[in-house]
mmCIF file of C-alpha atoms in Angstrom:
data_model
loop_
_atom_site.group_PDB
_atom_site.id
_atom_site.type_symbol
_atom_site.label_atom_id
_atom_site.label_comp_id
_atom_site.label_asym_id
_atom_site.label_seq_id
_atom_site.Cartn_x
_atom_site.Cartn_y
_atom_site.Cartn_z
ATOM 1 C CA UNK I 8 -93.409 -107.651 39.640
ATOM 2 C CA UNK I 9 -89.313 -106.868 39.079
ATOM 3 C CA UNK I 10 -89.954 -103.097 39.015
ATOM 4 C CA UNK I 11 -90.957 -102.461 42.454
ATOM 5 C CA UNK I 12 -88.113 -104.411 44.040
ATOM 6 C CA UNK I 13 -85.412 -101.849 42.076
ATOM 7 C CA UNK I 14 -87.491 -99.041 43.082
ATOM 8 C CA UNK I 15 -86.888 -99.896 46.345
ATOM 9 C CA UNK I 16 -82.797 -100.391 45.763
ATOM 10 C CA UNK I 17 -82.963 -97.444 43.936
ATOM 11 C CA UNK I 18 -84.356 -95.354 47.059
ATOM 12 C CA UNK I 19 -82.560 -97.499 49.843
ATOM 13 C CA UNK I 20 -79.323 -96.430 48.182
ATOM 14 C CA UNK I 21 -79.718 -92.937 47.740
ATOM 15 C CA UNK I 22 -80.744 -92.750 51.534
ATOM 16 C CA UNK I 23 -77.611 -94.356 52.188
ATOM 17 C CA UNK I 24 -75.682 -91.936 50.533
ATOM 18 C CA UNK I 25 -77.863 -89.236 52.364
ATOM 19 C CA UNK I 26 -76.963 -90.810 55.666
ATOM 20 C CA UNK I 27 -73.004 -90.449 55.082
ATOM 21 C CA UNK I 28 -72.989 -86.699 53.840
ATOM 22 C CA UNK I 29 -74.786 -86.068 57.172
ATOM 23 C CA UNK I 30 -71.946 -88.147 58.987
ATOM 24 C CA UNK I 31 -69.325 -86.463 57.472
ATOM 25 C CA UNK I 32 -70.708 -82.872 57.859
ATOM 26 C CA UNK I 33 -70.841 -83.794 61.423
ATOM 27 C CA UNK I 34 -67.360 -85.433 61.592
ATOM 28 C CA UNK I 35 -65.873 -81.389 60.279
ATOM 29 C CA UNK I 36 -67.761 -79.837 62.860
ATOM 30 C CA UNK I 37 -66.280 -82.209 65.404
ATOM 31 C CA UNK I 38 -62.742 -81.520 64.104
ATOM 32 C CA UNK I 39 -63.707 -78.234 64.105
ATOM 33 C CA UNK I 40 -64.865 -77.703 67.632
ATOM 34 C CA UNK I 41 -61.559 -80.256 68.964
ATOM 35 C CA UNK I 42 -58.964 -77.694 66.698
ATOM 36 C CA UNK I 43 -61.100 -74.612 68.215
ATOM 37 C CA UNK I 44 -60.612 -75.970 71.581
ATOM 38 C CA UNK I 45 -57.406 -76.922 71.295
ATOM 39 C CA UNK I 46 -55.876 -73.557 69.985
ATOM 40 C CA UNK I 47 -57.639 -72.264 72.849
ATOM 41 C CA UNK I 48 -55.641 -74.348 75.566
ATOM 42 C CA UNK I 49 -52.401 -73.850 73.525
ATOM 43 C CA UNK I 50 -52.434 -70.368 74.016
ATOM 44 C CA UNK I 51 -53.398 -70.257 77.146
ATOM 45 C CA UNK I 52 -50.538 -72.676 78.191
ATOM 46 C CA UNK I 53 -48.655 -70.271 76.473
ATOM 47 C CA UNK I 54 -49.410 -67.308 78.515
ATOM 48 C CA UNK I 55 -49.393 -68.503 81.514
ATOM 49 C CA UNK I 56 -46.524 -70.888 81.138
ATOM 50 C CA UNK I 57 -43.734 -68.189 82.167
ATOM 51 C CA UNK I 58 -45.617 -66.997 85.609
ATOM 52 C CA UNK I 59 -46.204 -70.644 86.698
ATOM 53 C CA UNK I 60 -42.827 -71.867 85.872
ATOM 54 C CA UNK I 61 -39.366 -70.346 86.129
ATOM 55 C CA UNK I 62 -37.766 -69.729 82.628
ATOM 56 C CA UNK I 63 -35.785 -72.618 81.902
ATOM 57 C CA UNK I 64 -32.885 -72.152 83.998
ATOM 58 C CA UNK I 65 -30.179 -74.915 85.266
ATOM 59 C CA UNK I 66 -30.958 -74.104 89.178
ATOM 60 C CA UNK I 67 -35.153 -74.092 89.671
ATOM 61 C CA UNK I 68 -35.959 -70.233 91.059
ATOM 62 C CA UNK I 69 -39.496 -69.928 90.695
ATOM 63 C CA UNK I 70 -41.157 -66.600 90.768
ATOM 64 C CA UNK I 71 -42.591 -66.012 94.006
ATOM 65 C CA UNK I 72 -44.489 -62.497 94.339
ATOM 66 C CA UNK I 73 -43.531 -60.092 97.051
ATOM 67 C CA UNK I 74 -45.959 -59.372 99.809
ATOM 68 C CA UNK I 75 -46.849 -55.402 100.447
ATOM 69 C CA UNK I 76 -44.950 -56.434 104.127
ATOM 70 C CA UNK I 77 -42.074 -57.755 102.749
ATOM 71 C CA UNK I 78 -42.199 -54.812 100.161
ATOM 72 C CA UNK I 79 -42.465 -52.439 103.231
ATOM 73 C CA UNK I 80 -39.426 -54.263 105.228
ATOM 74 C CA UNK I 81 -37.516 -53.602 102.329
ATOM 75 C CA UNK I 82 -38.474 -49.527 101.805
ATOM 76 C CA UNK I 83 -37.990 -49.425 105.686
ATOM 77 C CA UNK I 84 -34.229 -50.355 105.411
ATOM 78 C CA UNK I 85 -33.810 -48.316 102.856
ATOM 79 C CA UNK I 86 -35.344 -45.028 104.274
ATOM 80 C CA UNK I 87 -31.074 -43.375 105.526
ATOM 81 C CA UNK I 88 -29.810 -44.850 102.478
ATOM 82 C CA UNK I 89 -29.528 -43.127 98.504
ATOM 83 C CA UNK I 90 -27.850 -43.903 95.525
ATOM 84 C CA UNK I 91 -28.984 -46.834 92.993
ATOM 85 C CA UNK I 92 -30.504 -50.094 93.646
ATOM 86 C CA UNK I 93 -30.333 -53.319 91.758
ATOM 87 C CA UNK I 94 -33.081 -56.038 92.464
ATOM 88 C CA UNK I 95 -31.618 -59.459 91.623
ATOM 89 C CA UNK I 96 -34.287 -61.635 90.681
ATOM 90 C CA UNK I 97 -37.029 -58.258 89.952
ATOM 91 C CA UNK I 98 -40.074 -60.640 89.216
ATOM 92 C CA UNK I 99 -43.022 -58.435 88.956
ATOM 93 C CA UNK I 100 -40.893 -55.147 89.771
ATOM 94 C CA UNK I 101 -42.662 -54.553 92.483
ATOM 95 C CA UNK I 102 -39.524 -53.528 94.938
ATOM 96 C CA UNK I 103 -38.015 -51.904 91.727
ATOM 97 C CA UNK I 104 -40.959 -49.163 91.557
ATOM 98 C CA UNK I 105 -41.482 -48.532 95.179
ATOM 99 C CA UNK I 106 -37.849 -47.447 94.908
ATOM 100 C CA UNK I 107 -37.976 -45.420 92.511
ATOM 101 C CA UNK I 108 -40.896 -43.565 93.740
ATOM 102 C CA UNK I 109 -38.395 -43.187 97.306
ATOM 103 C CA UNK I 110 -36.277 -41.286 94.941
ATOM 104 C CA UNK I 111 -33.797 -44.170 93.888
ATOM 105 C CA UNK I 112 -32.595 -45.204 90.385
ATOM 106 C CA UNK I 113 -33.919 -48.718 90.483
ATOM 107 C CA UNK I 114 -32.542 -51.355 88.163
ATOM 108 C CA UNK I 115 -34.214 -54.765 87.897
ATOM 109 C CA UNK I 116 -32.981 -58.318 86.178
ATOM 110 C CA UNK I 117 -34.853 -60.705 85.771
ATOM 111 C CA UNK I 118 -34.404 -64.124 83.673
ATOM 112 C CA UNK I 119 -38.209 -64.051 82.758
ATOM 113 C CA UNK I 120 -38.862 -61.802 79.666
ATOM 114 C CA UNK I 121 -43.153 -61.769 80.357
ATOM 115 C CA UNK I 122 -42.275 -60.655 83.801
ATOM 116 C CA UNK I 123 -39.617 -57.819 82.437
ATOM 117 C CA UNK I 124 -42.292 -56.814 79.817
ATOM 118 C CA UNK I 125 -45.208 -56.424 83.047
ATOM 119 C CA UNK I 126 -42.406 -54.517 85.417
ATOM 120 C CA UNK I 127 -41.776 -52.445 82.600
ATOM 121 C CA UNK I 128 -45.409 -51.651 81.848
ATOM 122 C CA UNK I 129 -46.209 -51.323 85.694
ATOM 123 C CA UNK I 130 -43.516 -48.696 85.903
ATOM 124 C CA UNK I 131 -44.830 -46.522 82.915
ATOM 125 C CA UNK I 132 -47.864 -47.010 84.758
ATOM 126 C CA UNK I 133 -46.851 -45.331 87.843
ATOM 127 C CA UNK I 134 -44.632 -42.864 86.190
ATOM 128 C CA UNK I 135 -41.801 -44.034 87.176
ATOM 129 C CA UNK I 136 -40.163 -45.322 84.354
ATOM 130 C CA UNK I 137 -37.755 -42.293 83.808
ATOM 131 C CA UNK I 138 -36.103 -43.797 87.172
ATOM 132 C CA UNK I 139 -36.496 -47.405 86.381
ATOM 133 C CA UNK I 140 -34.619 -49.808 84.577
ATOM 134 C CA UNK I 141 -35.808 -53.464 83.630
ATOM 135 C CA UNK I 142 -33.011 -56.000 82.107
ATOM 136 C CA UNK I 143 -34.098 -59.605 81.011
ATOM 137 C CA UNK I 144 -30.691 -61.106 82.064
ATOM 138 C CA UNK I 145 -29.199 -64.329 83.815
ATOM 139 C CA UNK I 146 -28.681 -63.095 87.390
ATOM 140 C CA UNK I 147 -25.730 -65.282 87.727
ATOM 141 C CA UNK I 148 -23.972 -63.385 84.794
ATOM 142 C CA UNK I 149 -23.735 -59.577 85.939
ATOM 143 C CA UNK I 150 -21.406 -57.769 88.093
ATOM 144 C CA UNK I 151 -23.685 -55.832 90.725
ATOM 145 C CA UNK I 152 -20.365 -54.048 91.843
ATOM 146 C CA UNK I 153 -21.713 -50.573 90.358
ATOM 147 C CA UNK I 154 -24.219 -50.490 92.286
ATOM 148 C CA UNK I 155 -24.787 -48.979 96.026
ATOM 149 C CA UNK I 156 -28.032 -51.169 97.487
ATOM 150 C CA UNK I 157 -28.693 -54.497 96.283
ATOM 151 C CA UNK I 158 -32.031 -56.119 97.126
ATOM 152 C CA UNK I 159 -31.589 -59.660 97.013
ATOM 153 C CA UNK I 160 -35.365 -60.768 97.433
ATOM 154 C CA UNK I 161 -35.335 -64.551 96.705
ATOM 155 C CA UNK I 162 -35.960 -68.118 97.910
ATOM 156 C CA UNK I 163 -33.538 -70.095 99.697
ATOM 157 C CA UNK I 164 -31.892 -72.198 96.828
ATOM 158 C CA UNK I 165 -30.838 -68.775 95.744
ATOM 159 C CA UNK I 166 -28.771 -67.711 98.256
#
């Protein structure tokens, strides 16, 4: 009469064993899936960081994209003039490339090196590049003197 009863241990524990192998394959593909997902949203925040928010400077300019109006405004008062052009504050390069395809050497600076690196691209794009120039550099820290227009396209705080 023992036998049966030990059988039945026997069988009970090896179930039990069964039972936490299946837990803890299930726990790794859990961690798995949570690392996957987070990776996913850390590089994302990554590359989309610098467009959202202004690259950590002391006075809070964030990048606000021209409109083609304001773009237009800008070639319009520009249409007697020649020489070079300096954008302070480039962003996208948008002002900086319409310029250059008016003629002008355009220079850009801009604090934001993703938004240097897509003006850059944008002007290679166009075939413009030869006339363009795009400098990741604090606006507050370079002499404009050299140059003959200077396109100051910003937000208030800036001016």
């Amino acid at each position: 009469g023992v036998m049966p009863k030990v059988v039945a241990n026997e069988s009970h524990a090896a179930a039990s064993q069964d039972d936490c192998k299946g837990a803890s394959r299930g726990r790794s593909w859990g961690l798995l899936v949570t690392a996957g997902v987070g990776g996913t949203l850390v590089a994302l925040y990554a590359v989309v960081l610098p467009f959202v928010t202004p690259a950590l400077r002391r006075v809070c300019l964030p990048f606000v994209p021209a409109t083609s109006t304001q773009i237009q405004n800008v070639l319009r008062m520009l249409e007697n003039r020649s020489g070079s052009l300096v954008d302070i504050g480039s962003g996208d390069g948008r002002i900086v490339i319409a310029a250059a395809k008016m003629g002008f050497k355009a220079v850009g600076y801009e604090l934001n090196p993703w938004l240097v690196w897509y003006s850059r691209y944008c002007a290679w794009r166009d075939g413009v590049h030869h006339n363009t120039r795009f400098y990741i550099s604090d606006l507050w820290k370079v002499s404009f003197s050299r140059y003959t227009n200077v396109v100051v396209f910003g937000v208030p705080q800036m001016v």
